[in-house]
CSV table of C-alpha atoms in Angstrom, one decimal:
chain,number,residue,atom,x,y,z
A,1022,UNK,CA,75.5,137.6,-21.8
A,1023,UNK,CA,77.4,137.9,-18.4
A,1024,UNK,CA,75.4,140.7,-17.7
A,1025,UNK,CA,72.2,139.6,-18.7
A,1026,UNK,CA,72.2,136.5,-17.0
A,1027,UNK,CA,74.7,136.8,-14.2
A,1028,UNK,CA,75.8,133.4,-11.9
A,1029,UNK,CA,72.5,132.5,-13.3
A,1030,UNK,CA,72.7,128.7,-16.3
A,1031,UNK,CA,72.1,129.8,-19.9
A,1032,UNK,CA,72.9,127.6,-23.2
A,1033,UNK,CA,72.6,128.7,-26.6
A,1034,UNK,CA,73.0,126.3,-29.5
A,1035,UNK,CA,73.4,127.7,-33.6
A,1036,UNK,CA,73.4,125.8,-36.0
A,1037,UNK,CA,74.1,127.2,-39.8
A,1038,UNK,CA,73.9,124.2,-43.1
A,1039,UNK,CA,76.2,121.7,-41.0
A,1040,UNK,CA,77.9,123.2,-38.4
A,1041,UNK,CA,76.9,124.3,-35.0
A,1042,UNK,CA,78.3,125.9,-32.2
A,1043,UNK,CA,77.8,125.7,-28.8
A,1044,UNK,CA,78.0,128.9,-26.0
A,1045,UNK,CA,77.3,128.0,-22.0
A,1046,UNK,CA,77.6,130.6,-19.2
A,1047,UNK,CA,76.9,130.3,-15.5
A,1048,UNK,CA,75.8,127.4,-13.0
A,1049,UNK,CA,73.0,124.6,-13.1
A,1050,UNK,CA,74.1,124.6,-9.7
A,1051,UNK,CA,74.9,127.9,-8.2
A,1052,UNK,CA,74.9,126.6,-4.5
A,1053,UNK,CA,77.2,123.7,-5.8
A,1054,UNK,CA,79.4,125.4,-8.1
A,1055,UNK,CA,77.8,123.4,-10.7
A,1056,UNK,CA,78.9,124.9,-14.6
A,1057,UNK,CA,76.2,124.5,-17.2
A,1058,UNK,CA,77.6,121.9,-19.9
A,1059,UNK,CA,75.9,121.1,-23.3
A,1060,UNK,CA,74.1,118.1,-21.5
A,1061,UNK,CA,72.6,120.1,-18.6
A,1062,UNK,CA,68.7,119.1,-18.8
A,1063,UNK,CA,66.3,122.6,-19.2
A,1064,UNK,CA,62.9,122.5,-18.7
A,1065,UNK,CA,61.8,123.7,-22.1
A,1066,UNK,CA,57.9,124.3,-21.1
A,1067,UNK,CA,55.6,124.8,-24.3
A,1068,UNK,CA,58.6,123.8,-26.8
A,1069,UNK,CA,57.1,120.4,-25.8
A,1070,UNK,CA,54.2,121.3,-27.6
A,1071,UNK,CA,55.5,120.8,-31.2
A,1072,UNK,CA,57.0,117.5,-29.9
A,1073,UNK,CA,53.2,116.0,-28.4
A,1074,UNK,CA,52.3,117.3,-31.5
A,1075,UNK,CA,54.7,114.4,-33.5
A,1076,UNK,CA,52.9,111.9,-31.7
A,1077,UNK,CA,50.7,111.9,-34.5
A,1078,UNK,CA,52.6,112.9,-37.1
A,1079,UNK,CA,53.7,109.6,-38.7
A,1080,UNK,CA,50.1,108.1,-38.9
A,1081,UNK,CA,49.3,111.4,-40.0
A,1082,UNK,CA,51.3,111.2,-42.9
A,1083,UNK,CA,50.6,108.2,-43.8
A,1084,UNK,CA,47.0,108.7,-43.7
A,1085,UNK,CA,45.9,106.1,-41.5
A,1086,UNK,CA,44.9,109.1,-38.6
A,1087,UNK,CA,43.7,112.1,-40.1
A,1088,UNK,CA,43.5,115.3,-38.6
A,1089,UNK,CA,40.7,116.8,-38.4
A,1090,UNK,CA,39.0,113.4,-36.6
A,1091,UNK,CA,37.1,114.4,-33.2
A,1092,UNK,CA,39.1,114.3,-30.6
A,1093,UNK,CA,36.1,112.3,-28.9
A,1094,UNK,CA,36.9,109.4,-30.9
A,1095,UNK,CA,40.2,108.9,-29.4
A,1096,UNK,CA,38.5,110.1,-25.8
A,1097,UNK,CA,35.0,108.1,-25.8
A,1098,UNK,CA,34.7,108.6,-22.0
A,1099,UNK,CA,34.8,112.5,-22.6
A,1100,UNK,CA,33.0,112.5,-25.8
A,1101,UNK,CA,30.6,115.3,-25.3
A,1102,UNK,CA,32.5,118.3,-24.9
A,1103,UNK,CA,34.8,117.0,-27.6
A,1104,UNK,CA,32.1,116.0,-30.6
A,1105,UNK,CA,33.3,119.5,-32.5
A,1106,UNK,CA,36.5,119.5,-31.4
A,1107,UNK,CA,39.0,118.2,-33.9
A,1108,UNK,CA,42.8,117.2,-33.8
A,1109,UNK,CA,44.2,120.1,-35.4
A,1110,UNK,CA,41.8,122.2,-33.8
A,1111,UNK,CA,43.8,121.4,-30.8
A,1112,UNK,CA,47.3,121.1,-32.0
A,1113,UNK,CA,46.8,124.7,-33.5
A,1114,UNK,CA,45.1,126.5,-30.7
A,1115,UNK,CA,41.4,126.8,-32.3
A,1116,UNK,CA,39.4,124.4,-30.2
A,1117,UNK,CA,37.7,127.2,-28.2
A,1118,UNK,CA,39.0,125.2,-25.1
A,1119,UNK,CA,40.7,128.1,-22.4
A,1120,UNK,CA,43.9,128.3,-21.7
A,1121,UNK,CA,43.7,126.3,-18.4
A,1122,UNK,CA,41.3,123.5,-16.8
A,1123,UNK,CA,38.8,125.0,-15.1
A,1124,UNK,CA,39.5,122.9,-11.7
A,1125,UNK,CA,43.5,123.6,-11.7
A,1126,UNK,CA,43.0,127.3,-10.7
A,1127,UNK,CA,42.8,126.2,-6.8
A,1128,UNK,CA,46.4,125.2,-7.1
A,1129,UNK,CA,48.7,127.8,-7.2
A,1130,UNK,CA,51.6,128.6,-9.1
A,1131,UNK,CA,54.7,127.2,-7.1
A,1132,UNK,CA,54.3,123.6,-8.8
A,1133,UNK,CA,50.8,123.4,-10.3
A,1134,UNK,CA,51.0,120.8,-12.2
A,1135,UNK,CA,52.5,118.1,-10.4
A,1136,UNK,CA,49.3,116.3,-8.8
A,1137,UNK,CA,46.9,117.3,-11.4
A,1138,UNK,CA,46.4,113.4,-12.7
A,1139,UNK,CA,44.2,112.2,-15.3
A,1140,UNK,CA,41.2,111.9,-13.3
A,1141,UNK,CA,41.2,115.5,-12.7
A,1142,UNK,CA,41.7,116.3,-16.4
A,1143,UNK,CA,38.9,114.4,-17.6
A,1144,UNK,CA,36.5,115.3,-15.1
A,1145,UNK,CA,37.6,119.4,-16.3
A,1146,UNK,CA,36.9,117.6,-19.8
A,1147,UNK,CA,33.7,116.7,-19.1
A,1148,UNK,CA,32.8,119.8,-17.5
A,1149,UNK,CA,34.0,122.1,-19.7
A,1150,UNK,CA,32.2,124.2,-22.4
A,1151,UNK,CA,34.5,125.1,-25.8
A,1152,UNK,CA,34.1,128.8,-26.4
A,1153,UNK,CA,34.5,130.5,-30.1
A,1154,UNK,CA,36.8,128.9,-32.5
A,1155,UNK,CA,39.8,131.5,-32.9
A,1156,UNK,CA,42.9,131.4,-31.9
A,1157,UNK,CA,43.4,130.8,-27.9
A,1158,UNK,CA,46.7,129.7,-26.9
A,1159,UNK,CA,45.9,126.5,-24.5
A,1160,UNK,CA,47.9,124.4,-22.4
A,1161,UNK,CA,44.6,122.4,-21.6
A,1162,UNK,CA,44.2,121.4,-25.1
A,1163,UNK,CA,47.3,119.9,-25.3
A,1164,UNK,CA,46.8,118.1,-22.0
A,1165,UNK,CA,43.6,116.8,-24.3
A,1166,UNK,CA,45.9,116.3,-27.1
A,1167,UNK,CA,48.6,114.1,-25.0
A,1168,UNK,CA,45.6,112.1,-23.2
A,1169,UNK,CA,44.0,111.2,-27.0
A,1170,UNK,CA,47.9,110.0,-27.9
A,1171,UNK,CA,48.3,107.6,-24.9
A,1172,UNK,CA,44.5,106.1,-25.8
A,1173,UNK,CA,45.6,105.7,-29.6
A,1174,UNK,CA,49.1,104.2,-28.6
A,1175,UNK,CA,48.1,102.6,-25.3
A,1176,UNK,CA,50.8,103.7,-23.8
A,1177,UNK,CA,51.6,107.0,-20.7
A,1178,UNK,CA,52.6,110.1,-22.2
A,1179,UNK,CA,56.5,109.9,-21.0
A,1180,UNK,CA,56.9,106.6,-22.3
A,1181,UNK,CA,55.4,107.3,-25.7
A,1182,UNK,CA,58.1,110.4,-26.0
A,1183,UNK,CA,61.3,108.3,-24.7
A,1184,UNK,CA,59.8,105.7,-27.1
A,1185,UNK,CA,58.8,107.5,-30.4
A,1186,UNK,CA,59.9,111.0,-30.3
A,1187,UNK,CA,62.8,111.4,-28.4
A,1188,UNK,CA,64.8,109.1,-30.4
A,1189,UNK,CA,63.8,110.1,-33.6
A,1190,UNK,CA,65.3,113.3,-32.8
A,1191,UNK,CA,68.8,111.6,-31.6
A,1192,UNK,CA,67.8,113.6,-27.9
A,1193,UNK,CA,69.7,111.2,-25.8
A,1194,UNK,CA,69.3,113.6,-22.7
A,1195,UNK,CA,65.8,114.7,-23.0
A,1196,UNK,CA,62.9,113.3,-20.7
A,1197,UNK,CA,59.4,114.1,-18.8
A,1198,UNK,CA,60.0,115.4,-15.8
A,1199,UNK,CA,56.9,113.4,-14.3
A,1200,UNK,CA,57.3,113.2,-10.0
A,1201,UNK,CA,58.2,109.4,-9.5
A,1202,UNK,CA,61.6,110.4,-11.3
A,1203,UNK,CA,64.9,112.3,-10.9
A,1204,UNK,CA,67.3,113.6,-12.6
A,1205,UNK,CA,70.8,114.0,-11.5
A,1206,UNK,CA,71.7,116.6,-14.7
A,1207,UNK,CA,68.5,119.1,-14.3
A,1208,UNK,CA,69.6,122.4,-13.5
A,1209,UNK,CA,67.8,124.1,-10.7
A,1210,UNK,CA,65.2,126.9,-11.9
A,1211,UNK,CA,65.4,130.6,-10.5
A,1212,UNK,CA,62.9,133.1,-10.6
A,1213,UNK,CA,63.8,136.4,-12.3
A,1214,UNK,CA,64.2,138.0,-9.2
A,1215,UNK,CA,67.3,135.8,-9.4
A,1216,UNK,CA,66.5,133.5,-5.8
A,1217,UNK,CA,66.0,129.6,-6.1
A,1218,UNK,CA,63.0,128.0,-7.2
A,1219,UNK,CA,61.5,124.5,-7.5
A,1220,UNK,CA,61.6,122.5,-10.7
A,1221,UNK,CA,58.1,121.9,-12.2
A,1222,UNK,CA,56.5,117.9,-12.2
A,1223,UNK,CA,54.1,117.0,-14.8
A,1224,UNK,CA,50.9,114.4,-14.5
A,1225,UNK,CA,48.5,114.9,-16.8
A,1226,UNK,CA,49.2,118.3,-18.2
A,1227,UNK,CA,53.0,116.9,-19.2
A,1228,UNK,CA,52.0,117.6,-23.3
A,1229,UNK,CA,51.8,121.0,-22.5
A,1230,UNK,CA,55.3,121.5,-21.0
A,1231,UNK,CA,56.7,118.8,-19.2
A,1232,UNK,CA,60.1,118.1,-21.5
A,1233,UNK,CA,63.1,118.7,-20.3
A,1234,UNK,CA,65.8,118.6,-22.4
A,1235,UNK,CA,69.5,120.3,-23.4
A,1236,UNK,CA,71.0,122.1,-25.6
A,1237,UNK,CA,72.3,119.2,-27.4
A,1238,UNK,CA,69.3,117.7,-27.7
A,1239,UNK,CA,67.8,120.9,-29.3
A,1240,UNK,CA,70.1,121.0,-31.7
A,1241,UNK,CA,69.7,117.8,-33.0
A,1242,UNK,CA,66.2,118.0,-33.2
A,1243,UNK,CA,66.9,120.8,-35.6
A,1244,UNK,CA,70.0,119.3,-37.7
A,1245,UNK,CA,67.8,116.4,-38.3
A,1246,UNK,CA,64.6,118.3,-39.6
A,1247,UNK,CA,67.3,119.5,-41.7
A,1248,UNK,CA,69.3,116.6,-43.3
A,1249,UNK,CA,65.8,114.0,-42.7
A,1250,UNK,CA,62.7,116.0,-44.0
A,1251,UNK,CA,62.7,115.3,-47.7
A,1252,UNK,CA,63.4,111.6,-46.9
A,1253,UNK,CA,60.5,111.6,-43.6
A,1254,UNK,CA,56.7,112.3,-44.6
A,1255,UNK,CA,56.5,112.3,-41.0
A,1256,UNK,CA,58.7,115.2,-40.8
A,1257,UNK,CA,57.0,116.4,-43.5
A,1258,UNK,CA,53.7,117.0,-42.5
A,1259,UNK,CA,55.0,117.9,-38.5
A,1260,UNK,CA,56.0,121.5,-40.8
A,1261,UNK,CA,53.0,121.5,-43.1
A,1262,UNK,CA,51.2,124.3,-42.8
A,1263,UNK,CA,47.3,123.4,-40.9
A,1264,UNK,CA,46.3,127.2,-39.7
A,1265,UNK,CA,46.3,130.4,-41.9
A,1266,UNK,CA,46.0,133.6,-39.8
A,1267,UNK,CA,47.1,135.1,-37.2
A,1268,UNK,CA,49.5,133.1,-36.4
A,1269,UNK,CA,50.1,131.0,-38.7
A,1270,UNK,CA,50.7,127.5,-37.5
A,1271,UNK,CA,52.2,123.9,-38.3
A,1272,UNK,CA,51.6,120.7,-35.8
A,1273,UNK,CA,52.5,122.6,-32.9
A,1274,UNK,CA,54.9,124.9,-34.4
A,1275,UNK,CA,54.4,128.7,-35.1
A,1276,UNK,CA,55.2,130.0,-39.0
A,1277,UNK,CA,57.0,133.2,-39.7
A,1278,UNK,CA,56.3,134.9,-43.0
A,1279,UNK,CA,60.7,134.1,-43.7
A,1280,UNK,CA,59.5,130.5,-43.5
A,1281,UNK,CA,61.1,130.0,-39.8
A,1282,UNK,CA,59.6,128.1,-37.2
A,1283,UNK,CA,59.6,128.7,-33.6
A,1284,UNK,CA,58.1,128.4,-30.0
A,1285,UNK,CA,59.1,129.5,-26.8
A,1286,UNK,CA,58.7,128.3,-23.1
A,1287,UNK,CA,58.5,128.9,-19.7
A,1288,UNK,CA,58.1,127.7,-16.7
A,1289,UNK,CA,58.5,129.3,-13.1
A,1290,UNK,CA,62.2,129.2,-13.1
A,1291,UNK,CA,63.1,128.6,-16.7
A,1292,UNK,CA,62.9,130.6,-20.2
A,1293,UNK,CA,63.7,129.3,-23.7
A,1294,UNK,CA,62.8,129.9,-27.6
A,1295,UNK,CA,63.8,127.6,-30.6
A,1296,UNK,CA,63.6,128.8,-34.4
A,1297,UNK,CA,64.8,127.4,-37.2
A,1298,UNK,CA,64.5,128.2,-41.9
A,1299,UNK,CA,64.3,125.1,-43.3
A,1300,UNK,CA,65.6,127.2,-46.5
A,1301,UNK,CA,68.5,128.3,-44.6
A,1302,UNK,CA,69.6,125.9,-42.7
A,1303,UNK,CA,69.6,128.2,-39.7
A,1304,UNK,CA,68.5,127.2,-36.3
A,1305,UNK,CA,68.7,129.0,-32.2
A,1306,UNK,CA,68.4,127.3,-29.3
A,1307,UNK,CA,68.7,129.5,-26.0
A,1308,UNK,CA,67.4,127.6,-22.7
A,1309,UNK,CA,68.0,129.4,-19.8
A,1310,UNK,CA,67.4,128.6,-15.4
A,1311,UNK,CA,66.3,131.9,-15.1
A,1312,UNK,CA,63.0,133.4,-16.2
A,1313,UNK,CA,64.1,136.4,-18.2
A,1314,UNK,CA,62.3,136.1,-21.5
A,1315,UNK,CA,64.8,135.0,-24.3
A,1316,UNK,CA,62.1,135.3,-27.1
A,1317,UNK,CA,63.4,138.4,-28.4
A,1318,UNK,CA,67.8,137.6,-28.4
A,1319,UNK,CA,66.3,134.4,-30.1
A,1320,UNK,CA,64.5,135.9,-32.9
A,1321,UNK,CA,67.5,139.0,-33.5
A,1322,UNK,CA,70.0,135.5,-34.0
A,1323,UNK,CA,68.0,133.9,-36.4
A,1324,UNK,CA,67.3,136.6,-38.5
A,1325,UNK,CA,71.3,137.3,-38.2
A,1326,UNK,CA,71.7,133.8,-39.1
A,1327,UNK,CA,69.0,133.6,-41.9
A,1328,UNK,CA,71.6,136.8,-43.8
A,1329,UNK,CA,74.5,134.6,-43.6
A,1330,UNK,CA,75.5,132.9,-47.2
A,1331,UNK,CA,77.6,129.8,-45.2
Protein backbone atom coordinates (compact mmCIF):
# COMPACT_ATOMS: atom_id res chain seq x y z
CA UNK A 1 0.00 0.00 0.00
CA UNK A 2 3.08 2.30 0.83
CA UNK A 3 4.25 1.79 -2.47
CA UNK A 4 1.24 2.08 -4.35
CA UNK A 5 0.09 5.16 -2.96
CA UNK A 6 3.13 6.87 -1.49
CA UNK A 7 2.77 10.43 0.89
CA UNK A 8 -0.34 10.28 -1.15
CA UNK A 9 -4.32 9.79 1.61
CA UNK A 10 -5.81 6.34 1.07
CA UNK A 11 -8.66 4.65 3.51
CA UNK A 12 -9.88 1.28 3.20
CA UNK A 13 -12.83 0.12 5.33
CA UNK A 14 -13.87 -4.15 5.50
CA UNK A 15 -16.40 -5.07 6.99
CA UNK A 16 -17.22 -9.11 7.42
CA UNK A 17 -20.95 -10.23 9.47
CA UNK A 18 -20.24 -7.57 12.30
CA UNK A 19 -16.90 -6.55 12.51
CA UNK A 20 -15.00 -4.14 10.51
CA UNK A 21 -11.68 -2.90 10.32
CA UNK A 22 -10.20 0.13 9.48
CA UNK A 23 -6.58 0.68 7.45
CA UNK A 24 -5.41 4.59 6.74
CA UNK A 25 -2.02 5.50 5.03
CA UNK A 26 -0.59 8.82 4.01
CA UNK A 27 -1.78 12.65 4.31
CA UNK A 28 -5.11 14.61 3.56
CA UNK A 29 -2.70 17.22 3.90
CA UNK A 30 0.64 16.51 2.47
CA UNK A 31 1.79 20.30 2.62
CA UNK A 32 0.52 20.34 6.26
CA UNK A 33 1.50 17.07 7.50
CA UNK A 34 -2.04 16.31 7.80
CA UNK A 35 -2.51 12.10 8.47
CA UNK A 36 -5.67 10.61 6.92
CA UNK A 37 -8.07 9.53 9.89
CA UNK A 38 -11.29 7.46 9.44
CA UNK A 39 -13.29 10.88 9.38
CA UNK A 40 -11.21 12.46 6.55
CA UNK A 41 -14.03 13.52 3.91
CA UNK A 42 -13.29 11.76 0.15
CA UNK A 43 -14.91 12.85 -2.70
CA UNK A 44 -16.53 9.67 -3.70
CA UNK A 45 -17.72 10.86 -7.43
CA UNK A 46 -20.32 8.40 -9.08
CA UNK A 47 -20.71 6.27 -5.68
CA UNK A 48 -23.22 9.22 -5.17
CA UNK A 49 -25.17 7.77 -7.75
CA UNK A 50 -26.75 4.80 -5.82
CA UNK A 51 -27.33 7.42 -2.97
CA UNK A 52 -29.61 10.09 -5.58
CA UNK A 53 -30.88 7.03 -6.54
CA UNK A 54 -32.53 6.41 -2.65
CA UNK A 55 -34.18 9.62 -3.06
CA UNK A 56 -36.89 7.67 -4.41
CA UNK A 57 -36.54 4.61 -2.95
CA UNK A 58 -39.00 4.85 0.08
CA UNK A 59 -41.98 6.19 -2.05
CA UNK A 60 -40.92 3.65 -4.38
CA UNK A 61 -41.46 0.96 -2.11
CA UNK A 62 -44.30 1.98 -0.95
CA UNK A 63 -45.86 2.47 -4.15
CA UNK A 64 -46.92 5.82 -4.02
CA UNK A 65 -44.00 6.81 -6.96
CA UNK A 66 -43.45 4.23 -9.38
CA UNK A 67 -40.68 3.85 -11.49
CA UNK A 68 -41.13 3.72 -14.67
CA UNK A 69 -43.26 7.29 -14.56
CA UNK A 70 -41.84 9.91 -17.15
CA UNK A 71 -39.39 11.75 -15.86
CA UNK A 72 -41.45 14.77 -17.51
CA UNK A 73 -43.96 14.50 -14.96
CA UNK A 74 -41.69 15.47 -12.19
CA UNK A 75 -39.91 18.06 -14.85
CA UNK A 76 -43.11 19.75 -16.72
CA UNK A 77 -40.85 22.68 -17.81
CA UNK A 78 -38.58 20.16 -19.76
CA UNK A 79 -41.31 17.82 -20.76
CA UNK A 80 -40.55 17.20 -24.31
CA UNK A 81 -37.32 15.55 -24.46
CA UNK A 82 -38.33 13.63 -21.35
CA UNK A 83 -42.08 12.12 -22.56
CA UNK A 84 -40.15 8.54 -23.16
CA UNK A 85 -37.84 8.82 -20.74
CA UNK A 86 -38.70 7.02 -17.49
CA UNK A 87 -37.28 6.88 -13.91
CA UNK A 88 -35.50 3.76 -14.02
CA UNK A 89 -34.55 4.48 -17.44
CA UNK A 90 -32.39 6.97 -15.81
CA UNK A 91 -31.29 5.52 -12.59
CA UNK A 92 -30.07 2.40 -14.74
CA UNK A 93 -28.30 4.14 -17.62
CA UNK A 94 -30.98 3.35 -20.51
CA UNK A 95 -32.42 6.68 -21.21
CA UNK A 96 -30.47 7.17 -24.47
CA UNK A 97 -29.45 10.56 -22.73
CA UNK A 98 -25.23 10.92 -23.46
CA UNK A 99 -22.93 10.86 -20.98
CA UNK A 100 -22.61 14.72 -20.62
CA UNK A 101 -24.81 17.89 -21.35
CA UNK A 102 -24.31 19.00 -24.53
CA UNK A 103 -23.52 22.80 -23.34
CA UNK A 104 -20.86 21.71 -20.42
CA UNK A 105 -18.16 20.64 -23.03
CA UNK A 106 -16.90 24.50 -23.23
CA UNK A 107 -15.80 24.14 -19.65
CA UNK A 108 -12.96 22.25 -19.16
CA UNK A 109 -11.85 19.66 -16.89
CA UNK A 110 -10.03 21.58 -13.90
CA UNK A 111 -13.47 22.12 -12.04
CA UNK A 112 -16.37 21.65 -14.58
CA UNK A 113 -18.91 21.32 -12.65
CA UNK A 114 -18.93 24.04 -10.27
CA UNK A 115 -20.94 26.87 -12.19
CA UNK A 116 -22.99 24.63 -14.22
CA UNK A 117 -26.47 25.74 -12.38
CA UNK A 118 -29.85 24.56 -13.05
CA UNK A 119 -30.62 26.96 -15.69
CA UNK A 120 -27.89 25.51 -17.76
CA UNK A 121 -29.06 22.00 -17.19
CA UNK A 122 -32.45 22.53 -18.28
CA UNK A 123 -31.88 24.52 -21.16
CA UNK A 124 -29.25 21.20 -22.20
CA UNK A 125 -32.69 19.37 -21.28
CA UNK A 126 -34.60 20.97 -23.53
CA UNK A 127 -32.18 20.84 -26.26
CA UNK A 128 -31.28 17.59 -26.16
CA UNK A 129 -32.30 14.56 -28.34
CA UNK A 130 -32.29 10.91 -26.36
CA UNK A 131 -30.45 8.48 -28.57
CA UNK A 132 -31.07 4.42 -28.58
CA UNK A 133 -32.18 2.86 -25.40
CA UNK A 134 -29.09 0.68 -24.26
CA UNK A 135 -26.92 0.93 -21.85
CA UNK A 136 -24.93 4.42 -21.79
CA UNK A 137 -23.37 5.32 -18.62
CA UNK A 138 -24.63 9.09 -17.94
CA UNK A 139 -23.77 11.57 -15.46
CA UNK A 140 -26.36 13.90 -17.29
CA UNK A 141 -29.07 11.64 -16.44
CA UNK A 142 -28.48 11.64 -13.04
CA UNK A 143 -28.18 15.46 -13.01
CA UNK A 144 -31.99 14.83 -14.57
CA UNK A 145 -32.57 12.38 -11.99
CA UNK A 146 -31.41 14.76 -8.85
CA UNK A 147 -33.42 17.82 -10.61
CA UNK A 148 -36.84 15.53 -10.73
CA UNK A 149 -36.03 14.65 -6.71
CA UNK A 150 -35.71 18.36 -5.62
CA UNK A 151 -39.23 19.08 -7.77
CA UNK A 152 -41.01 15.94 -5.98
CA UNK A 153 -39.54 16.97 -2.50
CA UNK A 154 -39.31 20.73 -3.01
CA UNK A 155 -36.32 20.88 -1.61
CA UNK A 156 -32.16 21.50 -3.28
CA UNK A 157 -30.41 18.46 -3.88
CA UNK A 158 -27.79 18.88 -0.78
CA UNK A 159 -30.45 19.46 1.57
CA UNK A 160 -32.60 16.56 0.58
CA UNK A 161 -29.23 14.16 1.11
CA UNK A 162 -28.27 15.72 4.63
CA UNK A 163 -32.04 15.44 5.29
CA UNK A 164 -33.21 11.92 3.98
CA UNK A 165 -30.26 9.90 2.93
CA UNK A 166 -27.44 10.75 4.81
CA UNK A 167 -28.93 10.00 8.04
CA UNK A 168 -30.47 6.98 7.26
CA UNK A 169 -27.19 5.62 6.60
CA UNK A 170 -25.71 6.94 10.21
CA UNK A 171 -22.99 9.06 7.67
CA UNK A 172 -22.44 11.72 10.20
CA UNK A 173 -19.43 13.10 8.09
CA UNK A 174 -20.77 12.96 4.58
CA UNK A 175 -21.96 16.16 2.64
CA UNK A 176 -22.32 17.89 -1.06
CA UNK A 177 -19.52 19.60 -1.76
CA UNK A 178 -21.65 22.44 -3.44
CA UNK A 179 -19.36 26.05 -3.69
CA UNK A 180 -21.03 28.27 -0.97
CA UNK A 181 -19.50 25.70 1.60
CA UNK A 182 -16.27 24.37 3.18
CA UNK A 183 -15.12 21.84 4.70
CA UNK A 184 -12.31 21.89 7.19
CA UNK A 185 -11.93 17.73 7.08
CA UNK A 186 -11.74 17.33 2.98
CA UNK A 187 -8.65 16.05 1.98
CA UNK A 188 -6.92 17.75 -0.89
CA UNK A 189 -7.18 15.77 -4.36
CA UNK A 190 -3.84 14.92 -6.42
CA UNK A 191 -3.68 14.05 -9.83
CA UNK A 192 -1.93 10.68 -10.61
CA UNK A 193 1.02 12.28 -11.63
CA UNK A 194 1.09 12.77 -7.83
CA UNK A 195 1.05 17.06 -7.89
CA UNK A 196 -1.81 19.01 -6.13
CA UNK A 197 -5.14 19.51 -7.51
CA UNK A 198 -8.34 21.39 -6.76
CA UNK A 199 -11.28 19.75 -5.12
CA UNK A 200 -14.40 19.51 -7.47
CA UNK A 201 -17.88 21.87 -6.59
CA UNK A 202 -21.16 20.68 -7.64
CA UNK A 203 -24.35 22.89 -8.89
CA UNK A 204 -26.60 21.11 -10.81
CA UNK A 205 -24.75 18.00 -11.80
CA UNK A 206 -24.13 17.28 -7.80
CA UNK A 207 -26.44 13.72 -8.29
CA UNK A 208 -23.88 12.62 -10.41
CA UNK A 209 -20.90 12.90 -7.99
CA UNK A 210 -20.87 15.58 -5.72
CA UNK A 211 -20.79 13.41 -2.19
CA UNK A 212 -18.16 13.55 -0.22
CA UNK A 213 -17.92 11.36 2.42
CA UNK A 214 -15.29 9.01 4.74
CA UNK A 215 -14.53 5.90 5.30
CA UNK A 216 -16.64 5.73 8.19
CA UNK A 217 -19.39 6.81 6.64
CA UNK A 218 -18.95 4.06 3.93
CA UNK A 219 -19.00 1.63 6.18
CA UNK A 220 -21.98 2.27 7.80
CA UNK A 221 -23.88 2.64 4.82
CA UNK A 222 -22.92 -0.87 4.31
CA UNK A 223 -23.33 -2.42 7.97
CA UNK A 224 -26.73 -0.95 7.87
CA UNK A 225 -27.91 -2.48 4.42
CA UNK A 226 -26.79 -5.38 6.36
CA UNK A 227 -28.51 -5.50 9.81
CA UNK A 228 -31.75 -3.00 8.30
CA UNK A 229 -32.85 -4.59 4.85
CA UNK A 230 -35.27 -7.28 5.82
CA UNK A 231 -36.86 -4.79 8.29
CA UNK A 232 -36.61 -1.45 5.37
CA UNK A 233 -38.80 -2.01 1.96
CA UNK A 234 -36.90 1.02 1.26
CA UNK A 235 -33.81 -0.75 1.45
CA UNK A 236 -35.37 -3.30 -0.18
CA UNK A 237 -36.16 -2.20 -3.40
CA UNK A 238 -32.79 0.37 -3.45
CA UNK A 239 -31.12 -3.60 -4.20
CA UNK A 240 -33.97 -4.95 -6.25
CA UNK A 241 -32.97 -5.84 -9.32
CA UNK A 242 -34.61 -3.04 -12.39
CA UNK A 243 -32.00 -4.00 -15.45
CA UNK A 244 -31.13 -7.42 -16.86
CA UNK A 245 -28.09 -7.35 -19.17
CA UNK A 246 -25.09 -6.16 -19.53
CA UNK A 247 -24.71 -4.92 -16.57
CA UNK A 248 -27.01 -5.83 -14.55
CA UNK A 249 -28.27 -3.08 -12.42
CA UNK A 250 -30.32 -2.10 -9.06
CA UNK A 251 -31.30 1.71 -8.20
CA UNK A 252 -28.06 2.98 -9.00
CA UNK A 253 -26.10 0.14 -8.03
CA UNK A 254 -24.28 -2.41 -10.40
CA UNK A 255 -25.02 -6.47 -9.80
CA UNK A 256 -22.40 -9.09 -9.97
CA UNK A 257 -23.40 -12.54 -10.84
CA UNK A 258 -21.92 -13.53 -6.73
CA UNK A 259 -24.82 -11.20 -5.75
CA UNK A 260 -22.28 -8.24 -4.82
CA UNK A 261 -22.97 -4.73 -5.45
CA UNK A 262 -20.63 -2.18 -6.36
CA UNK A 263 -19.73 1.34 -8.01
CA UNK A 264 -16.73 3.20 -8.31
CA UNK A 265 -15.75 7.00 -8.62
CA UNK A 266 -13.67 9.47 -9.60
CA UNK A 267 -13.01 12.67 -9.84
CA UNK A 268 -9.86 14.69 -10.98
CA UNK A 269 -7.98 14.13 -7.86
CA UNK A 270 -9.77 11.28 -6.20
CA UNK A 271 -10.43 7.34 -6.83
CA UNK A 272 -12.70 5.04 -4.91
CA UNK A 273 -14.92 1.64 -5.38
CA UNK A 274 -17.50 0.24 -2.80
CA UNK A 275 -18.81 -3.57 -2.96
CA UNK A 276 -20.60 -5.39 -0.73
CA UNK A 277 -22.78 -9.66 -0.70
CA UNK A 278 -25.64 -9.09 1.11
CA UNK A 279 -25.27 -13.12 1.57
CA UNK A 280 -21.97 -12.68 3.04
CA UNK A 281 -21.97 -10.05 4.93
CA UNK A 282 -18.85 -8.72 3.22
CA UNK A 283 -18.31 -5.18 2.23
CA UNK A 284 -14.75 -2.81 0.76
CA UNK A 285 -14.48 0.58 0.92
CA UNK A 286 -11.10 2.04 -0.54
CA UNK A 287 -11.36 6.07 -1.11
CA UNK A 288 -8.23 7.39 -2.10
CA UNK A 289 -6.77 11.56 -2.85
CA UNK A 290 -5.04 10.31 -5.58
CA UNK A 291 -6.42 9.19 -9.00
CA UNK A 292 -4.97 5.74 -9.40
CA UNK A 293 -7.84 3.44 -10.12
CA UNK A 294 -8.81 1.27 -7.05
CA UNK A 295 -11.49 -0.66 -8.92
CA UNK A 296 -9.46 -3.69 -9.34
CA UNK A 297 -7.69 -4.05 -5.30
CA UNK A 298 -11.50 -3.45 -4.52
CA UNK A 299 -12.99 -6.22 -6.35
CA UNK A 300 -9.70 -8.93 -5.45
CA UNK A 301 -10.83 -7.98 -1.42
CA UNK A 302 -14.22 -8.75 -1.80
CA UNK A 303 -13.96 -11.76 -3.45
CA UNK A 304 -11.23 -12.66 -0.64
CA UNK A 305 -13.76 -11.58 1.76
CA UNK A 306 -16.82 -13.33 0.08
CA UNK A 307 -14.42 -17.09 0.81
CA UNK A 308 -14.17 -16.29 4.34
CA UNK A 309 -16.67 -18.47 6.71
CA UNK A 310 -16.42 -15.64 9.78
Amino acid sequence: MKEYFNRHGVAIGLIKNNNIRYLVHGYADITNNIKVSTETLFEIGSISKPLTAFLFASEAASGALRLNTPVSSLLPDAANALKQITLAELITHQSGLPRLPPNLAHIGILNPYARYDKEALLEAVRDVVPGQKSFQYSNFGYAILAAAAEARYADNYAMLMRKAVFPVFNMQNADVASADKTFSQLANGHLISGDKTINWQFDSMAGAGGVIASIADMTQMITTIFSKYDSSPALQKWLAPLQEGEPDMAMGWMMSDDGSYFHGGQTLGFCAYVGFTPETQAGVVILTNIAKNVSVPGFQILRQLNKQQD
